[in-house]
PDB file of C-alpha atoms in Angstrom:
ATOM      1  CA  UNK A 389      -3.117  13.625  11.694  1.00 85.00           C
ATOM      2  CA  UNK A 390      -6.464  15.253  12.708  1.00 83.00           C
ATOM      3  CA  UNK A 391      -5.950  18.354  10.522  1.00 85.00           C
ATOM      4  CA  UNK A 392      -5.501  15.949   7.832  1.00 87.00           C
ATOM      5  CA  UNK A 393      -8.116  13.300   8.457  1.00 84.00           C
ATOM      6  CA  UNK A 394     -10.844  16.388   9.105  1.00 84.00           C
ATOM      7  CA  UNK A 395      -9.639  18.406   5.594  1.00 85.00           C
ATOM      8  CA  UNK A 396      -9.562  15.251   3.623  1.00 85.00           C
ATOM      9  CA  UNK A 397     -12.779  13.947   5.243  1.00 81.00           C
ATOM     10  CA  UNK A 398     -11.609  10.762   6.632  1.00 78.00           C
ATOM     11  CA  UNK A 399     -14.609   8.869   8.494  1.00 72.00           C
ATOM     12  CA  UNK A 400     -14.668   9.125  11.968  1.00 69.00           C
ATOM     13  CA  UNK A 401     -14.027   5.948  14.892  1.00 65.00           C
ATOM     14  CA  UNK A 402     -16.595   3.429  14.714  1.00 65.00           C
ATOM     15  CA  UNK A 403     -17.588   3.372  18.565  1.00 56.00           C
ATOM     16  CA  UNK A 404     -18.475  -0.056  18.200  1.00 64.00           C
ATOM     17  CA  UNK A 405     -14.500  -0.891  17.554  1.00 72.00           C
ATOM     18  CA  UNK A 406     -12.476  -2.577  19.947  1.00 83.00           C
ATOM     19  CA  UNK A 407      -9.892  -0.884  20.563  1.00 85.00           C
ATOM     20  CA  UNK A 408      -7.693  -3.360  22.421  1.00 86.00           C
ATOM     21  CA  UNK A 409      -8.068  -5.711  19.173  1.00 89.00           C
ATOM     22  CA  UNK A 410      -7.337  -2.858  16.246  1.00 89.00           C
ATOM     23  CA  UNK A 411      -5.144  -4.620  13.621  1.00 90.00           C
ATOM     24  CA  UNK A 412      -4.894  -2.090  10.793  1.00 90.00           C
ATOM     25  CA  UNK A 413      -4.090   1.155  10.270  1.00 91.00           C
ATOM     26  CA  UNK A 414      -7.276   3.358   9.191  1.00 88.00           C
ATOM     27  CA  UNK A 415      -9.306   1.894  12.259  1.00 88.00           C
ATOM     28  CA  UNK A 416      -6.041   3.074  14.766  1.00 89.00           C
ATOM     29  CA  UNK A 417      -5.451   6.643  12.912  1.00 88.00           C
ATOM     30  CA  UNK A 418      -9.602   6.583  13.329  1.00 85.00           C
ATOM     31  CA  UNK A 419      -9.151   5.980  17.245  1.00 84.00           C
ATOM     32  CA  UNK A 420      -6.193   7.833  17.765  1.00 82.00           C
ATOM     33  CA  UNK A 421      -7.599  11.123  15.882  1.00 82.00           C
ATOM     34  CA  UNK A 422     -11.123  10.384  18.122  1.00 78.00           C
ATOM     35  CA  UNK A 423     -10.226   9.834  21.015  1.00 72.00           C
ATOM     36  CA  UNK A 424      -7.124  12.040  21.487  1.00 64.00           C
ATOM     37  CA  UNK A 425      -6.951  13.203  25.280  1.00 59.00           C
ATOM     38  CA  UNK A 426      -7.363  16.655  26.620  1.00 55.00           C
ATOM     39  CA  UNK A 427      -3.930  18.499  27.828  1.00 49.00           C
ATOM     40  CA  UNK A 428      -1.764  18.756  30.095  1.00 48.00           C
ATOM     41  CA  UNK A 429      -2.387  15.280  30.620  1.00 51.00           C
ATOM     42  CA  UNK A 430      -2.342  14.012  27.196  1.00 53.00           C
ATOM     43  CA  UNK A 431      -1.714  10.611  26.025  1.00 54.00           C
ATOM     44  CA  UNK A 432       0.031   9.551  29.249  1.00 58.00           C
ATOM     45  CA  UNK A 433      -3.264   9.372  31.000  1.00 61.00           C
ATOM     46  CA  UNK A 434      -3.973   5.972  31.516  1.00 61.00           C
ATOM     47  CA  UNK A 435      -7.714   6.358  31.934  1.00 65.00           C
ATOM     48  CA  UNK A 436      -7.816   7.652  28.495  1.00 70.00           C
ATOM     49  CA  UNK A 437      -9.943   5.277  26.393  1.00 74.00           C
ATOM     50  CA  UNK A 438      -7.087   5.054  23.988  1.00 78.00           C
ATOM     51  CA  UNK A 439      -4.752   3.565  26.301  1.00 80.00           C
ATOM     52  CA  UNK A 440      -4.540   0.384  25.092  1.00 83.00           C
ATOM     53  CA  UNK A 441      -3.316   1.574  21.260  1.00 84.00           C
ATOM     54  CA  UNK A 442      -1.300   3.504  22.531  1.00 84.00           C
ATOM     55  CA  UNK A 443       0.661   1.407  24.395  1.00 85.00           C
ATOM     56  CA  UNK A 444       1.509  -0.955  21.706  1.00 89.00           C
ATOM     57  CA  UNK A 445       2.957   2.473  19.608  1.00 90.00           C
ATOM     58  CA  UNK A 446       7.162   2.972  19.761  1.00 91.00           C
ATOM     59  CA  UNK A 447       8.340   6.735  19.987  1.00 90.00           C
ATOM     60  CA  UNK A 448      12.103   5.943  18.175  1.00 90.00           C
ATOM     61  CA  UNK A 449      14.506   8.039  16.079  1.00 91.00           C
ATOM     62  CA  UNK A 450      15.074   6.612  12.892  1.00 89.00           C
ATOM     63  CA  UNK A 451      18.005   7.587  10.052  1.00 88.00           C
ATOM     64  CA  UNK A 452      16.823   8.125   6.523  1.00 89.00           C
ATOM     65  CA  UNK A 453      18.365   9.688   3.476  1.00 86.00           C
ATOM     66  CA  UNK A 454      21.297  10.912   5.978  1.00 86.00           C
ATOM     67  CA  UNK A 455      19.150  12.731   9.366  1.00 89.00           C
ATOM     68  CA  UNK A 456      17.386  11.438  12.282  1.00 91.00           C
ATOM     69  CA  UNK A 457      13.758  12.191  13.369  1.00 93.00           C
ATOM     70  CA  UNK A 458      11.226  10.590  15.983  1.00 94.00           C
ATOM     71  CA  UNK A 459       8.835   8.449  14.172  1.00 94.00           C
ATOM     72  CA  UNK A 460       5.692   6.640  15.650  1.00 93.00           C
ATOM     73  CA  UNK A 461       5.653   2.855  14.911  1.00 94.00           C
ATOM     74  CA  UNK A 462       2.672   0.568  15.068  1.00 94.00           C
ATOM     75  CA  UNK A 463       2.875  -2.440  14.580  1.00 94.00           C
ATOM     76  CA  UNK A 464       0.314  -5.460  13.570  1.00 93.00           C
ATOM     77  CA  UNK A 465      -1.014  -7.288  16.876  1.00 92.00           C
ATOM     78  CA  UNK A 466       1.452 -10.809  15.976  1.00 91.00           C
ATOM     79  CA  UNK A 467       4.040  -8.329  15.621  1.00 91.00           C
ATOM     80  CA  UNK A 468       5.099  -9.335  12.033  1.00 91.00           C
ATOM     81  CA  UNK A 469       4.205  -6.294  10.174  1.00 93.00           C
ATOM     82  CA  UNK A 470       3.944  -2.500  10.686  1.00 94.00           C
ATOM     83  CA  UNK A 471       1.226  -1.153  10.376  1.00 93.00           C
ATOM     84  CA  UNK A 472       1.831   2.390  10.839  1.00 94.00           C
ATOM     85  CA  UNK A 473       5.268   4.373  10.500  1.00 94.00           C
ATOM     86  CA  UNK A 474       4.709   8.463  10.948  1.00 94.00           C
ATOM     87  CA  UNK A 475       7.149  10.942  10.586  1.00 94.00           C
ATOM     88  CA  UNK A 476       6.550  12.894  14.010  1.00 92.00           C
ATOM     89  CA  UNK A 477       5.405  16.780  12.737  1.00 91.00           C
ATOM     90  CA  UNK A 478       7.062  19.518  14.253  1.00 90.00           C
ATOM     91  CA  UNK A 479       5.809  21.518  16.911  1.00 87.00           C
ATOM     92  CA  UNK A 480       4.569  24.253  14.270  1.00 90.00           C
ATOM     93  CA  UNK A 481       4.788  25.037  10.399  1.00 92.00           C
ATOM     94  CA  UNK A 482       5.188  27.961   8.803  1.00 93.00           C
ATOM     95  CA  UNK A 483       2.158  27.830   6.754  1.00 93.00           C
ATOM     96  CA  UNK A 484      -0.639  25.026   5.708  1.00 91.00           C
ATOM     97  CA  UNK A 485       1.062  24.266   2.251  1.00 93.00           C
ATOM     98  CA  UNK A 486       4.153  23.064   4.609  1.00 93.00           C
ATOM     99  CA  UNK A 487       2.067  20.911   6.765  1.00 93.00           C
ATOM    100  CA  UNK A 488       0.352  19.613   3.729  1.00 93.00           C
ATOM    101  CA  UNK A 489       3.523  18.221   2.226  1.00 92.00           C
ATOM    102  CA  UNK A 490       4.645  16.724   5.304  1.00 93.00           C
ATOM    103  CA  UNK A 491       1.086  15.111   5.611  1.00 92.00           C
ATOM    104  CA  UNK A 492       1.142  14.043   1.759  1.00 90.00           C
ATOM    105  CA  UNK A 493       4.695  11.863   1.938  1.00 93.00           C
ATOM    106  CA  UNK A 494       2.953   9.890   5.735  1.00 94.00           C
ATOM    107  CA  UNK A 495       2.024   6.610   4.497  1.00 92.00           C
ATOM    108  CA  UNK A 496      -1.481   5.305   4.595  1.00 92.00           C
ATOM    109  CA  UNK A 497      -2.707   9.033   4.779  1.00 91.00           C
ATOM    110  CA  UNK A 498      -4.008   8.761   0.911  1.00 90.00           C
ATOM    111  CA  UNK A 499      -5.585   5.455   1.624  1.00 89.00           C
ATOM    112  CA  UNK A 500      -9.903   4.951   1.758  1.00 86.00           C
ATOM    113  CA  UNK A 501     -11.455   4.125   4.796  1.00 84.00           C
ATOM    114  CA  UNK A 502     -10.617   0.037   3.571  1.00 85.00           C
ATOM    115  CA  UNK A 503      -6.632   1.004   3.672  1.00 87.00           C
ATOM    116  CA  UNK A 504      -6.895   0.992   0.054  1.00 88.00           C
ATOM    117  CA  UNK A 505      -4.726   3.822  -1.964  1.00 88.00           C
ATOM    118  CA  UNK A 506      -7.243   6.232  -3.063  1.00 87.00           C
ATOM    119  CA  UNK A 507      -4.757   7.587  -6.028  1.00 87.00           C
ATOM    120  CA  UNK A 508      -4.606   3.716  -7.202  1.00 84.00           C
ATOM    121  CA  UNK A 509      -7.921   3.565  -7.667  1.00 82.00           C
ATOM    122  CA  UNK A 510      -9.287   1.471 -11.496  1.00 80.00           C
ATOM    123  CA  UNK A 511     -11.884  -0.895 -10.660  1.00 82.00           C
ATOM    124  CA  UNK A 512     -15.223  -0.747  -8.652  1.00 83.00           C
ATOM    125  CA  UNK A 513     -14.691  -3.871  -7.496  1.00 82.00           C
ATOM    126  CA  UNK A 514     -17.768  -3.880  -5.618  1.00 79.00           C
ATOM    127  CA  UNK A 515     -19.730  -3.275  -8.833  1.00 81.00           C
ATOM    128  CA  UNK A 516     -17.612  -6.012 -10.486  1.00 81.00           C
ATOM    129  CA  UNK A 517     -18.834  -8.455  -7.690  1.00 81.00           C
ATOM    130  CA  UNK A 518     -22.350  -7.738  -8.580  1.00 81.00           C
ATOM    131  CA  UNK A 519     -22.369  -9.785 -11.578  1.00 82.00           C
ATOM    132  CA  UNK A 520     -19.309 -12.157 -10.985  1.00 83.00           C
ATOM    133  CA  UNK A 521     -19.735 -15.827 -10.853  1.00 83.00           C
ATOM    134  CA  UNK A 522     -20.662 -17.269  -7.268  1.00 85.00           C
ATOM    135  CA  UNK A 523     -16.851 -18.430  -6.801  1.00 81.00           C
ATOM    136  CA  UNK A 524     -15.505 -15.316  -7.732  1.00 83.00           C
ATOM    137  CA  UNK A 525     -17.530 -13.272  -5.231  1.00 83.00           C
ATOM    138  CA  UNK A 526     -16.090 -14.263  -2.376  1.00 82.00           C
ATOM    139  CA  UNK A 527     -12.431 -12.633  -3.957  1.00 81.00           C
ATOM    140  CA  UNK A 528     -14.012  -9.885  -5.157  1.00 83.00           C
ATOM    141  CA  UNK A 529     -15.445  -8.466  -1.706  1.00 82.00           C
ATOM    142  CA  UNK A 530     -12.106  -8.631  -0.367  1.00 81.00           C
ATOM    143  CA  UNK A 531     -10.518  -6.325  -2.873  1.00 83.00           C
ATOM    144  CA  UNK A 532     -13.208  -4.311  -2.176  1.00 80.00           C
ATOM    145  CA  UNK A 533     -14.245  -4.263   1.451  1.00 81.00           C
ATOM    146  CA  UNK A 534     -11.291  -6.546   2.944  1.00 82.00           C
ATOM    147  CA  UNK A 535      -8.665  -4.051   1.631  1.00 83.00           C
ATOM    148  CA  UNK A 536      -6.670  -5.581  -0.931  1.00 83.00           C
ATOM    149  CA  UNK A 537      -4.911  -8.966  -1.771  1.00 83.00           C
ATOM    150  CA  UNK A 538      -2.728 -10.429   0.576  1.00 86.00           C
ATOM    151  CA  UNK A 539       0.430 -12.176   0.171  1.00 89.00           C
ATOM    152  CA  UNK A 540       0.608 -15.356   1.243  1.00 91.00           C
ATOM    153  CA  UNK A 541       3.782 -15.310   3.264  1.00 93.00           C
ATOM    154  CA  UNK A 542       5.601 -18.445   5.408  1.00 93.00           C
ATOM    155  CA  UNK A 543       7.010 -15.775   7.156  1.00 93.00           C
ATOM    156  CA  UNK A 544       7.992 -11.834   7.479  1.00 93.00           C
ATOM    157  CA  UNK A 545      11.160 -11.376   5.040  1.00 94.00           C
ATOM    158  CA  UNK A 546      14.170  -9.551   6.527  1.00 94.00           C
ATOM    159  CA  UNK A 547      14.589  -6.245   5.786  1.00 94.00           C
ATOM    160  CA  UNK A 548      16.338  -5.762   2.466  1.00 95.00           C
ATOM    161  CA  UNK A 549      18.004  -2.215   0.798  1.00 93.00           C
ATOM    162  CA  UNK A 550      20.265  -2.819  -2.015  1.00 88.00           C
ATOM    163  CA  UNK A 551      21.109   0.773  -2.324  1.00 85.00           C
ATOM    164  CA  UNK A 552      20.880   0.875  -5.886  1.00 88.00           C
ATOM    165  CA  UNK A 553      19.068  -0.424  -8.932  1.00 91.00           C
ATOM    166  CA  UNK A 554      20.500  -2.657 -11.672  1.00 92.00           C
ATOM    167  CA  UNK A 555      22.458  -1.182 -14.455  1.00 92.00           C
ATOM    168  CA  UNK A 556      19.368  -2.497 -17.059  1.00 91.00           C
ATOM    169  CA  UNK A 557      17.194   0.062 -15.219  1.00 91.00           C
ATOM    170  CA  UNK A 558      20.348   2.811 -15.693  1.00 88.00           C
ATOM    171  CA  UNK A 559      20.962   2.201 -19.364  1.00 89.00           C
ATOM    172  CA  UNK A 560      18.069   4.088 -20.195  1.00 89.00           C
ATOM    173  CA  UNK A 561      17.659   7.528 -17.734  1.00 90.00           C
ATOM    174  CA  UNK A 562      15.132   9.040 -19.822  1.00 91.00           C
ATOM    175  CA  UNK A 563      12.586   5.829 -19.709  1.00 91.00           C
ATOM    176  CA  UNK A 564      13.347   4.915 -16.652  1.00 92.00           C
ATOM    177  CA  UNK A 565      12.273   8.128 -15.089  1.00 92.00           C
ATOM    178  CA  UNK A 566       9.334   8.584 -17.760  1.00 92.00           C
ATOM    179  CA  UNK A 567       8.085   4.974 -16.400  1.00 91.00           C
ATOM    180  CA  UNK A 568       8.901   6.055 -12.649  1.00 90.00           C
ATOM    181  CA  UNK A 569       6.653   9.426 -13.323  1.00 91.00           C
ATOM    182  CA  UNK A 570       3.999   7.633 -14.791  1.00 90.00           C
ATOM    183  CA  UNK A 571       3.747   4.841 -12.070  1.00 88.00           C
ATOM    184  CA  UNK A 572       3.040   7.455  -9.614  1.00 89.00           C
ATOM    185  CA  UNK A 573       1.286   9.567 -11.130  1.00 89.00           C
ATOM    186  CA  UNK A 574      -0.791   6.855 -11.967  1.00 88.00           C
ATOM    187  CA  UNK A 575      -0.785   5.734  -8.009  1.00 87.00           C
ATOM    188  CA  UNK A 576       0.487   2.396  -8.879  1.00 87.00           C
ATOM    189  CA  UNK A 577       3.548   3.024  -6.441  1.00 88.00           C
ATOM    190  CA  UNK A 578       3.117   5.639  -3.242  1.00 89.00           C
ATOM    191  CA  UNK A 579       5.871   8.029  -2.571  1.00 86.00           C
ATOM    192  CA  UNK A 580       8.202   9.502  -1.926  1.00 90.00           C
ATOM    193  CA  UNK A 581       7.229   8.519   1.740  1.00 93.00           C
ATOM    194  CA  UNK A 582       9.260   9.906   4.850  1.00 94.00           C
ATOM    195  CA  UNK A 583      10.978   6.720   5.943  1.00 93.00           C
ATOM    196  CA  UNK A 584      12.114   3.370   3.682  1.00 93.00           C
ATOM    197  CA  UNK A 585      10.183   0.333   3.111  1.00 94.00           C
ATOM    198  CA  UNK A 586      11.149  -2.655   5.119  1.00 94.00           C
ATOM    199  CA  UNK A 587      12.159  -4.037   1.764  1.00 95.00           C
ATOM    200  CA  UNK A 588      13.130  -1.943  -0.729  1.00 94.00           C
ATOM    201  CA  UNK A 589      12.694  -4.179  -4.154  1.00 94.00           C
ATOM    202  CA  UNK A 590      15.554  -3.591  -6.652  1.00 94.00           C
ATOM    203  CA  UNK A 591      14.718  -2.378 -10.297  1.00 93.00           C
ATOM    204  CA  UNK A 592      15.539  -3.649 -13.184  1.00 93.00           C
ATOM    205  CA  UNK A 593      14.139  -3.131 -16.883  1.00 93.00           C
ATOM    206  CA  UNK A 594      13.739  -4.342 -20.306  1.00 92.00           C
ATOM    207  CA  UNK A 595      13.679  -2.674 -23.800  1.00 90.00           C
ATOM    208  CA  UNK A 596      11.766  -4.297 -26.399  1.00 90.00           C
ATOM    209  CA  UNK A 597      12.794  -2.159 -29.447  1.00 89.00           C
ATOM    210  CA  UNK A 598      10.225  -3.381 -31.792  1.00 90.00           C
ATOM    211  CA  UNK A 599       7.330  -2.453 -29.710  1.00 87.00           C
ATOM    212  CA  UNK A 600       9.227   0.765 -28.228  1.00 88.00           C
ATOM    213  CA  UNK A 601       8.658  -0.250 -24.894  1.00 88.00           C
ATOM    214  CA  UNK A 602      10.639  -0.033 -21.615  1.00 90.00           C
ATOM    215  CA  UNK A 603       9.190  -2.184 -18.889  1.00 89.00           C
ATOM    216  CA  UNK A 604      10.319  -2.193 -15.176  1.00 91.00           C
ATOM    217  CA  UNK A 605      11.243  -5.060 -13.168  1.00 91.00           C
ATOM    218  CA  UNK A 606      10.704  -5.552  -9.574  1.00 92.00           C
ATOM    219  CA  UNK A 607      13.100  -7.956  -8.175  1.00 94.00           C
ATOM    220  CA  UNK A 608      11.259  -9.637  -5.401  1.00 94.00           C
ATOM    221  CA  UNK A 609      13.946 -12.462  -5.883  1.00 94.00           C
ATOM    222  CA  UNK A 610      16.896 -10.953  -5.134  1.00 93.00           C
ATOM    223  CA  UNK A 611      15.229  -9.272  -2.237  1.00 94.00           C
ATOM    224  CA  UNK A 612      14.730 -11.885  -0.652  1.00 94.00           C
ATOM    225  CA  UNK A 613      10.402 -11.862  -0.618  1.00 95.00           C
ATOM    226  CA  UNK A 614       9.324 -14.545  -2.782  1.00 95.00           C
ATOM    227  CA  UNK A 615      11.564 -16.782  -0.535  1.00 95.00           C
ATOM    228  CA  UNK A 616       8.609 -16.271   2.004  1.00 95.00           C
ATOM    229  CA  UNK A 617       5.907 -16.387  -0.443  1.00 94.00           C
ATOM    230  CA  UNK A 618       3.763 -18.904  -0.853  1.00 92.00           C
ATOM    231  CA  UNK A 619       1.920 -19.175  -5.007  1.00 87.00           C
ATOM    232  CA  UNK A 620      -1.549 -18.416  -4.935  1.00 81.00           C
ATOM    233  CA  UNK A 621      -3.831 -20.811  -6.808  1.00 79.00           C
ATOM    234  CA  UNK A 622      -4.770 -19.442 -10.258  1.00 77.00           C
ATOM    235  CA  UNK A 623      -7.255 -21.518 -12.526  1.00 77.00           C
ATOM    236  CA  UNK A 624      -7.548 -20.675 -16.776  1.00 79.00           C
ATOM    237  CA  UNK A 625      -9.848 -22.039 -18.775  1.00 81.00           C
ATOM    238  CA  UNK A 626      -8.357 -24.353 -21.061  1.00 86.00           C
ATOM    239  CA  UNK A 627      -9.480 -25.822 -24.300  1.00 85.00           C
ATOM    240  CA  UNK A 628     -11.497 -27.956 -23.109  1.00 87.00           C
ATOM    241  CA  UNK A 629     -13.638 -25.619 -21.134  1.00 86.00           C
ATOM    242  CA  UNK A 630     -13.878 -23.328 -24.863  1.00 84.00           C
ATOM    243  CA  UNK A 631     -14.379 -26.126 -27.117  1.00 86.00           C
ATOM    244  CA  UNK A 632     -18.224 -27.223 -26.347  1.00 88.00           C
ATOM    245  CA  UNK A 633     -19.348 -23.816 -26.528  1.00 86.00           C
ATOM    246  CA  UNK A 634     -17.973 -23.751 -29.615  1.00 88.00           C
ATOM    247  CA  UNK A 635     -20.505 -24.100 -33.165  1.00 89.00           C
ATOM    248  CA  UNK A 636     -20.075 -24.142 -36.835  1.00 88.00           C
ATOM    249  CA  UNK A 637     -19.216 -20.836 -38.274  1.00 88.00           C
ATOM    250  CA  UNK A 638     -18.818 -19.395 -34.898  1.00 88.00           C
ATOM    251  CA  UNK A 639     -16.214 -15.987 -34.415  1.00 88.00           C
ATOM    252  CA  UNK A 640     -13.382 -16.164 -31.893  1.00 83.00           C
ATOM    253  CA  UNK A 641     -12.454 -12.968 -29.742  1.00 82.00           C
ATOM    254  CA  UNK A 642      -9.517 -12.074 -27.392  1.00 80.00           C
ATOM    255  CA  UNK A 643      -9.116  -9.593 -24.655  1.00 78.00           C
ATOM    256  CA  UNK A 644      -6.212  -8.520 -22.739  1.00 77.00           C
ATOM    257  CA  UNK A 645      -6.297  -6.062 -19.634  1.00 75.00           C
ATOM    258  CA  UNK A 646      -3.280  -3.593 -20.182  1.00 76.00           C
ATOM    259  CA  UNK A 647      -1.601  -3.775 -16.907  1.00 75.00           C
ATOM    260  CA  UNK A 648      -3.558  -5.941 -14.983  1.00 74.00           C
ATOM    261  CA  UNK A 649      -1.012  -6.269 -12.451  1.00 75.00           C
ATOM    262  CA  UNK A 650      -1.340  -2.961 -11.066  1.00 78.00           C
ATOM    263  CA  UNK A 651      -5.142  -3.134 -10.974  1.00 79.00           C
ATOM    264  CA  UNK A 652      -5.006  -5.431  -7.984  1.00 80.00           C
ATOM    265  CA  UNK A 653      -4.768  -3.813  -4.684  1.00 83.00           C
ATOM    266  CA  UNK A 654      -2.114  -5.096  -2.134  1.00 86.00           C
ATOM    267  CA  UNK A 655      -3.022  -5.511   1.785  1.00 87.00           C
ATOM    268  CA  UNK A 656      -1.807  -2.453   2.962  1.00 89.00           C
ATOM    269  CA  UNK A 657       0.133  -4.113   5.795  1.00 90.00           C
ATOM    270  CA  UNK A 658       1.924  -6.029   3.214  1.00 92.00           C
ATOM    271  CA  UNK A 659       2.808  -2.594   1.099  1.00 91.00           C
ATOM    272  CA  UNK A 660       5.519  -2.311   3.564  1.00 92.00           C
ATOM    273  CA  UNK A 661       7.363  -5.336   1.485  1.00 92.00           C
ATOM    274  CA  UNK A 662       6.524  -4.156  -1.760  1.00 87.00           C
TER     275      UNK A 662
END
């Protein structure tokens, strides 16, 4: 984590942080990279400043894609969300490209200092807030400096692998893994990470052959997420808000943001469900 953080030139701790109340995962990869304790002792000091994160971090071995491995586990103070799930390095590499791919495929180690994913990056929403209408600032800020969206969740969904996607997403190899490539490449999804996603979403697609288009489908249904998902409130102007402005001779226009979904930054806590 520290080779990473200093060749990537991650910001160091802010010594005004309190480390006994960290609750996301820049601010505790921050501390822990700071603050890490002089050997032999190491972490199991209990004088070290750190003490208190570390505490609340779980040293397990985990199975994925058919092995075991330690992994470090952080979770969120309320305990419904982790925060931070690392894939514990080995003692040495071989070389740096080595230790660079195992840093690459950590979660949250592409993310800005506001846990936002760097390669996801489309709007300066700070920029955007600038000039937005006084309701709309508030919103804007927190894509921007709050670190995403949230979802509005009842409660923290059970963990969910289908082991497969639909047969609509299969029909079509080709697309499918054309639209796969191009949603990473494009940062919309992270991956491939070392460990799986509390849920893991299962795709479908659809073909509309008069456009040419192959769409993917995230089905946030069957895994049981929107269950625990409350609907955000969403307000359009309607008619009546466009009619007044409205004046003899006048020319109507019509925008549309091409994938504004994936414009929209998720709380990276809640990328764990996504």
């Amino acid at each position: 984590m520290r080779w990473h953080r200093a060749r990537t030139g991650a910001p160091p701790c802010d010594p005004e942080v309190d480390i006994k109340d960290i609750d996301d995962a820049e601010s505790a990869k921050a501390v822990l990279t700071s603050y890490y304790p002089d050997l032999p002792a190491g972490l199991q000091d209990r004088h070290t400043p750190v003490s208190p994160l570390w505490d609340r971090i779980a040293l397990s071995r985990l199975r994925f894609r058919g092995a075991k491995a330690w992994y470090a586990t952080l979770r969120s103070l309320d305990g419904a969300h982790r925060l931070l799930v690392l894939k514990v390095p080995p003692r040495s590499f071989p070389d740096n490209e080595s230790r660079w791919q195992h840093a690459r495929h950590q979660a949250t180690y592409q993310d800005d200092e506001y846990g936002r994913f760097k390669p996801g990056h489309r709007v300066d929403w700070g920029r955007w807030a600038q000039d937005a209408e006084p309701a709309d600032r508030e919103w804007l800020e927190g894509m921007n400096s709050a670190g995403g969206a949230p979802i509005s969740l009842t409660a923290t969904p059970p963990r969910y692998f289908r082991g497969g996607n639909y047969p609509s997403h299969r029909e079509m190899p080709e697309r499918a893994d054309q639209d796969f490539a191009n949603m990473l490449q494009r940062g919309v999804l992270e991956g491939p990470l070392h460990y799986r996603p509390w849920v893991v979403n299962p795709m479908g697609a659809v073909y509309l052959p008069e456009k040419d288009k192959f769409r993917t489908i995230h089905d946030c249904t069957a895994s049981g997420l929107n269950d625990h998902v409350l609907p955000d409130e969403c307000r359009y102007d309607m008619l009546e808000d466009a009619l007044p402005l409205q004046t003899p001779s006048c020319w109507q226009a019509g925008w549309d943001l091409s994938d504004a979904f994936y414009h929209q930054h998720r709380l990276q806590e809640h990328c764990d469900l996504l």
